[in-house]
Short mmCIF file of C-alpha atoms and ligand atoms in Angstrom, two decimals:
data_model
loop_
_atom_site.label_atom_id
_atom_site.label_comp_id
_atom_site.label_asym_id
_atom_site.label_seq_id
_atom_site.Cartn_x
_atom_site.Cartn_y
_atom_site.Cartn_z
CA MET A 98 -130.27 -51.27 61.53
CA ALA A 99 -129.70 -47.84 63.04
CA LEU A 100 -132.58 -46.21 64.54
CA ARG A 101 -133.32 -42.92 65.31
CA LYS A 102 -131.35 -41.63 68.59
CA LEU A 103 -133.13 -40.59 71.71
CA VAL A 104 -131.50 -38.32 74.07
CA ALA A 105 -133.81 -37.80 77.14
CA GLY A 106 -133.17 -35.87 80.17
CA ASN A 107 -134.44 -36.82 83.48
CA TRP A 108 -134.69 -33.84 85.78
CA LYS A 109 -135.52 -35.81 88.73
CA MET A 110 -136.96 -33.68 91.66
CA HIS A 111 -135.21 -30.56 90.27
CA GLY A 112 -137.12 -27.72 88.23
CA LEU A 113 -138.72 -24.57 89.59
CA SER A 114 -140.28 -21.71 87.83
CA SER A 115 -137.04 -19.97 87.21
CA ASP A 116 -135.69 -23.09 85.70
CA LEU A 117 -138.00 -22.62 82.68
CA ASN A 118 -135.21 -20.37 81.00
CA GLU A 119 -133.00 -23.38 80.84
CA ILE A 120 -135.57 -25.48 79.29
CA ARG A 121 -135.89 -22.60 76.66
CA ALA A 122 -132.20 -22.93 76.09
CA ILE A 123 -132.12 -26.62 75.58
CA ALA A 124 -135.21 -26.66 73.41
CA ALA A 125 -133.71 -23.65 71.22
CA ALA A 126 -130.14 -25.46 70.62
CA ALA A 127 -131.77 -29.09 70.08
CA ARG A 128 -133.20 -27.07 66.90
CA ASP A 129 -129.89 -27.77 65.57
CA PHE A 130 -129.97 -31.27 65.90
CA SER A 131 -133.00 -32.51 64.29
CA GLU A 132 -132.12 -35.60 63.00
CA ILE A 133 -132.28 -37.12 66.66
CA ASP A 134 -135.11 -36.96 69.23
CA VAL A 135 -134.45 -34.62 72.44
CA VAL A 136 -136.82 -34.89 75.34
CA LEU A 137 -136.91 -33.42 78.81
CA CYS A 138 -138.71 -35.40 81.67
CA VAL A 139 -139.52 -32.86 84.08
CA PRO A 140 -141.22 -32.86 87.71
CA ALA A 141 -145.17 -33.38 86.64
CA ILE A 142 -146.20 -30.01 88.25
CA LEU A 143 -143.63 -28.32 85.70
CA ILE A 144 -144.96 -30.12 82.60
CA GLU A 145 -147.63 -27.59 81.78
CA ARG A 146 -145.47 -24.59 82.18
CA ALA A 147 -142.63 -26.14 80.26
CA VAL A 148 -144.74 -27.06 77.28
CA ARG A 149 -146.05 -23.55 77.17
CA THR A 150 -142.68 -22.28 77.38
CA VAL A 151 -141.45 -24.32 74.63
CA PRO A 152 -144.20 -25.20 72.38
CA GLY A 153 -143.36 -28.11 70.13
CA PHE A 154 -140.42 -29.25 72.10
CA PRO A 155 -141.29 -32.56 73.30
CA ILE A 156 -141.79 -32.72 77.37
CA GLY A 157 -142.07 -35.76 79.11
CA GLY A 158 -143.00 -36.66 83.12
CA GLN A 159 -141.10 -39.31 85.28
CA ASP A 160 -143.60 -41.57 86.42
CA VAL A 161 -147.53 -42.60 86.33
CA HIS A 162 -149.85 -44.36 88.39
CA HIS A 163 -151.31 -47.23 86.52
CA ALA A 164 -154.97 -46.22 87.20
CA GLU A 165 -156.92 -44.03 84.88
CA LYS A 166 -158.31 -42.15 88.10
CA GLY A 167 -159.50 -42.91 91.37
CA ALA A 168 -158.55 -42.68 94.91
CA HIS A 169 -154.65 -42.52 94.83
CA THR A 170 -153.82 -39.40 96.94
CA GLY A 171 -150.99 -37.53 95.49
CA CYS A 172 -150.39 -39.70 92.51
CA THR A 173 -150.68 -38.65 88.70
CA SER A 174 -152.38 -40.80 86.08
CA ALA A 175 -150.82 -41.12 82.37
CA LEU A 176 -154.00 -39.41 81.09
CA MET A 177 -152.99 -36.46 83.28
CA LEU A 178 -149.63 -36.29 82.17
CA HIS A 179 -151.00 -36.39 78.40
CA ASP A 180 -153.63 -33.85 79.28
CA ALA A 181 -150.92 -31.52 80.66
CA GLY A 182 -148.93 -31.55 77.27
CA ALA A 183 -146.43 -34.59 77.78
CA THR A 184 -145.48 -36.62 74.92
CA LEU A 185 -143.91 -39.31 77.11
CA THR A 186 -143.09 -40.86 80.45
CA ILE A 187 -140.31 -42.75 82.39
CA VAL A 188 -141.58 -45.75 84.00
CA GLY A 189 -139.68 -47.83 86.19
CA HIS A 190 -136.93 -45.69 87.17
CA SER A 191 -134.38 -47.65 89.92
CA GLU A 192 -134.84 -44.61 92.20
CA ARG A 193 -138.65 -45.61 92.00
CA ARG A 194 -138.08 -49.30 92.02
CA ASP A 195 -136.21 -48.95 95.44
CA ALA A 196 -137.79 -46.01 97.25
CA GLN A 197 -141.17 -46.72 96.42
CA ARG A 198 -140.85 -50.50 96.38
CA GLU A 199 -142.24 -50.70 92.66
CA SER A 200 -142.68 -54.33 91.53
CA ASN A 201 -141.90 -55.37 87.98
CA GLU A 202 -145.96 -56.09 87.65
CA GLU A 203 -146.75 -52.42 88.55
CA ILE A 204 -144.26 -51.17 86.42
CA LYS A 205 -145.73 -53.18 83.36
CA ALA A 206 -149.27 -51.79 84.62
CA LYS A 207 -147.82 -48.23 84.47
CA ALA A 208 -146.17 -48.88 80.81
CA GLU A 209 -149.42 -50.21 79.31
CA ALA A 210 -151.32 -47.14 81.00
CA ALA A 211 -148.99 -44.85 79.62
CA LEU A 212 -149.18 -46.57 76.03
CA ALA A 213 -152.78 -46.35 76.27
CA ALA A 214 -152.91 -42.44 77.26
CA GLY A 215 -150.89 -41.90 73.87
CA LEU A 216 -147.42 -41.37 75.66
CA ASP A 217 -144.39 -42.73 74.70
CA VAL A 218 -142.54 -44.94 77.30
CA ILE A 219 -139.19 -45.10 78.46
CA LEU A 220 -139.04 -48.41 80.65
CA CYS A 221 -136.14 -48.52 83.04
CA VAL A 222 -134.20 -51.44 84.18
CA GLY A 223 -130.49 -52.39 85.54
CA GLU A 224 -128.64 -54.60 87.88
CA SER A 225 -127.27 -53.58 91.25
CA LEU A 226 -123.63 -53.64 91.81
CA GLU A 227 -124.15 -57.00 93.81
CA ALA A 228 -125.70 -58.71 91.01
CA ARG A 229 -122.89 -57.67 88.54
CA GLY A 230 -120.50 -58.63 91.31
CA ARG A 231 -122.22 -62.10 91.39
CA GLY A 232 -122.09 -62.32 87.38
CA ASP A 233 -125.85 -62.00 87.22
CA ALA A 234 -126.40 -58.83 85.60
CA ILE A 235 -127.84 -60.00 82.25
CA ALA A 236 -130.05 -62.24 84.30
CA THR A 237 -131.33 -59.62 86.39
CA VAL A 238 -132.26 -57.30 83.58
CA ALA A 239 -133.61 -60.38 81.63
CA GLY A 240 -136.02 -60.68 84.67
CA GLN A 241 -136.97 -57.17 85.10
CA LEU A 242 -137.80 -57.17 81.63
CA GLY A 243 -139.79 -60.24 81.37
CA GLY A 244 -142.08 -59.02 84.35
CA SER A 245 -142.40 -55.43 83.30
CA LEU A 246 -142.37 -54.94 79.49
CA PRO A 247 -145.91 -54.22 77.99
CA SER A 248 -147.78 -57.21 76.83
CA VAL A 249 -148.56 -55.56 73.67
CA ILE A 250 -146.75 -52.65 71.53
CA ALA A 251 -149.02 -50.97 68.87
CA GLY A 252 -146.39 -48.49 67.57
CA GLU A 253 -142.72 -49.53 67.31
CA THR A 254 -141.42 -45.99 68.28
CA LYS A 255 -143.72 -45.95 71.36
CA LEU A 256 -141.58 -47.98 73.90
CA ALA A 257 -138.02 -47.46 74.68
CA VAL A 258 -135.82 -49.37 77.13
CA ALA A 259 -133.35 -47.84 79.31
CA TYR A 260 -130.40 -49.73 80.46
CA GLU A 261 -129.36 -48.08 83.91
CA PRO A 262 -127.17 -50.21 86.06
CA ILE A 263 -128.13 -48.89 89.44
CA TRP A 264 -124.19 -48.55 90.63
CA ALA A 265 -123.67 -46.13 87.69
CA ILE A 266 -126.56 -43.60 88.35
CA GLY A 267 -125.32 -40.41 89.59
CA THR A 268 -121.64 -42.02 90.82
CA GLY A 269 -119.64 -40.98 88.18
CA LYS A 270 -118.81 -44.74 87.28
CA ILE A 271 -120.15 -46.50 83.91
CA PRO A 272 -119.65 -50.11 82.98
CA THR A 273 -117.11 -50.86 80.36
CA ILE A 274 -117.68 -50.65 76.76
CA VAL A 275 -117.63 -54.50 76.29
CA GLU A 276 -120.17 -54.78 79.45
CA ILE A 277 -122.54 -52.26 77.75
CA GLY A 278 -122.45 -53.77 74.52
CA GLU A 279 -123.09 -57.15 75.83
CA MET A 280 -126.03 -55.85 77.92
CA HIS A 281 -127.74 -54.10 75.01
CA ALA A 282 -127.10 -57.12 72.72
CA ALA A 283 -128.95 -59.41 75.47
CA ILE A 284 -131.73 -56.62 75.70
CA ARG A 285 -132.03 -56.59 71.89
CA ASP A 286 -132.32 -60.77 71.97
CA THR A 287 -135.23 -60.34 74.69
CA LEU A 288 -137.13 -57.74 72.53
CA ARG A 289 -137.05 -59.89 69.43
CA ASP A 290 -138.03 -62.87 71.13
CA ARG A 291 -141.10 -61.11 72.89
CA TYR A 292 -142.21 -58.73 69.91
CA GLY A 293 -140.64 -60.68 66.72
CA GLU A 294 -139.18 -58.10 64.32
CA ARG A 295 -141.10 -55.33 65.93
CA GLY A 296 -138.52 -55.65 69.18
CA GLU A 297 -135.86 -54.28 66.34
CA LEU A 298 -137.43 -51.01 66.27
CA ILE A 299 -137.46 -50.32 69.98
CA ARG A 300 -134.70 -47.91 71.27
CA ILE A 301 -132.54 -49.08 73.77
CA LEU A 302 -131.10 -46.26 75.79
CA TYR A 303 -128.01 -46.37 77.87
CA GLY A 304 -128.14 -44.27 81.52
CA GLY A 305 -125.78 -43.52 84.18
CA SER A 306 -123.06 -41.05 84.57
CA VAL A 307 -123.40 -40.16 80.57
CA LYS A 308 -121.28 -37.19 80.30
CA PRO A 309 -119.84 -34.90 77.67
CA SER A 310 -116.51 -36.83 78.07
CA ASN A 311 -118.19 -40.20 77.46
CA ALA A 312 -121.01 -39.60 75.45
CA ALA A 313 -119.03 -40.35 71.77
CA GLU A 314 -117.70 -43.65 73.38
CA ILE A 315 -121.07 -44.92 74.65
CA PHE A 316 -122.97 -44.04 71.22
CA ALA A 317 -120.54 -45.99 69.13
CA ILE A 318 -121.51 -49.04 70.62
CA ALA A 319 -123.91 -51.39 68.82
CA ASP A 320 -127.52 -51.25 69.82
CA VAL A 321 -126.96 -48.18 71.69
CA ASP A 322 -129.72 -46.01 70.41
CA GLY A 323 -129.45 -43.16 72.85
CA ALA A 324 -129.33 -42.03 76.37
CA LEU A 325 -131.15 -41.40 79.59
CA VAL A 326 -129.27 -38.69 81.14
CA GLY A 327 -129.94 -37.44 84.64
CA GLY A 328 -127.25 -34.75 86.26
CA ALA A 329 -125.77 -33.69 83.06
CA SER A 330 -129.44 -32.91 81.59
CA LEU A 331 -129.88 -29.98 84.14
CA LYS A 332 -127.64 -27.53 82.09
CA THR A 333 -127.60 -26.81 78.39
CA VAL A 334 -123.50 -26.67 78.64
CA ASP A 335 -123.44 -29.95 79.85
CA PHE A 336 -126.37 -31.60 77.88
CA MET A 337 -126.09 -30.27 74.54
CA PRO A 338 -122.50 -31.94 73.74
CA ILE A 339 -124.32 -35.31 74.82
CA VAL A 340 -127.03 -34.28 72.02
CA ALA A 341 -124.28 -33.22 69.52
CA ALA A 342 -122.36 -36.59 70.23
CA ALA A 343 -125.50 -38.60 69.55
CA SER A 344 -126.33 -36.64 66.48
CA ALA A 345 -122.58 -37.03 65.26
CA ARG A 346 -122.99 -40.87 65.28
CA ALA A 347 -126.55 -40.50 63.70
CA ALA A 348 -124.36 -38.72 60.90
CA SER A 349 -121.55 -41.30 60.60
C1 PEP B 675 -130.82 -41.37 85.90
O1 PEP B 675 -131.16 -41.20 86.83
O2 PEP B 675 -131.56 -41.75 85.12
C2 PEP B 675 -129.61 -40.99 85.29
C3 PEP B 675 -129.32 -41.70 84.27
O3 PEP B 675 -128.48 -40.29 86.19
P1 PEP B 675 -127.22 -39.56 85.91
O4 PEP B 675 -127.25 -39.28 84.63
O5 PEP B 675 -127.10 -38.54 86.87
O6 PEP B 675 -126.44 -40.82 86.16
#
């Protein structure tokens, strides 16, 4: 079944007040593509200003703490993101799994906290270059999903999984079309095993060096229901051709 495509921009640690104009431009351009979902995940401190700048356009965060509140200096809870106007959050990005040593268990708790707070969730998984070299890519991702998928999902569109091979992020390299297809099919199997029919309705995004030049061929792969886009989401001129490619695929 073809799911409504989702193209999410991950601005990472980029974004000042002066970039609100870019968010305004992206939101305005995205209005032409109402048959797909487009969201920008910006730094937590920019969320409220972004929401005020582009009312009605979905703005997301990039991480949440798993606790509702408490003695966690410097952290942001899911309720805080929701309160600031975010509709979604990323959890388990490989940059956080690595730099903040986030475990699957912690990521699962974050995903569950975000869903409970009313946020949609993009849960990231992906193998290292070493794991792919050993032929362990699919087993690695299955292990990450096994440990980090939320126990229960209430609404089918609330959770998305992003397959982001670590070695493809920000490098300009991507897996082959066959490798992406194999991984997305394996993720779909895992989601079906875990959630039954509801697993069919969870969008599986590809992320890692998605660009205007490769977006169309990536969106043509079975079970690629959208993309998580880093560097190319920072500028309207780069992001919109990717959004347009997803839209063209949705219409085909
Ligand atoms: C990301 O960090 O989620 C990502 C996909 O980055 P890039 O598109 O820059 O590879």
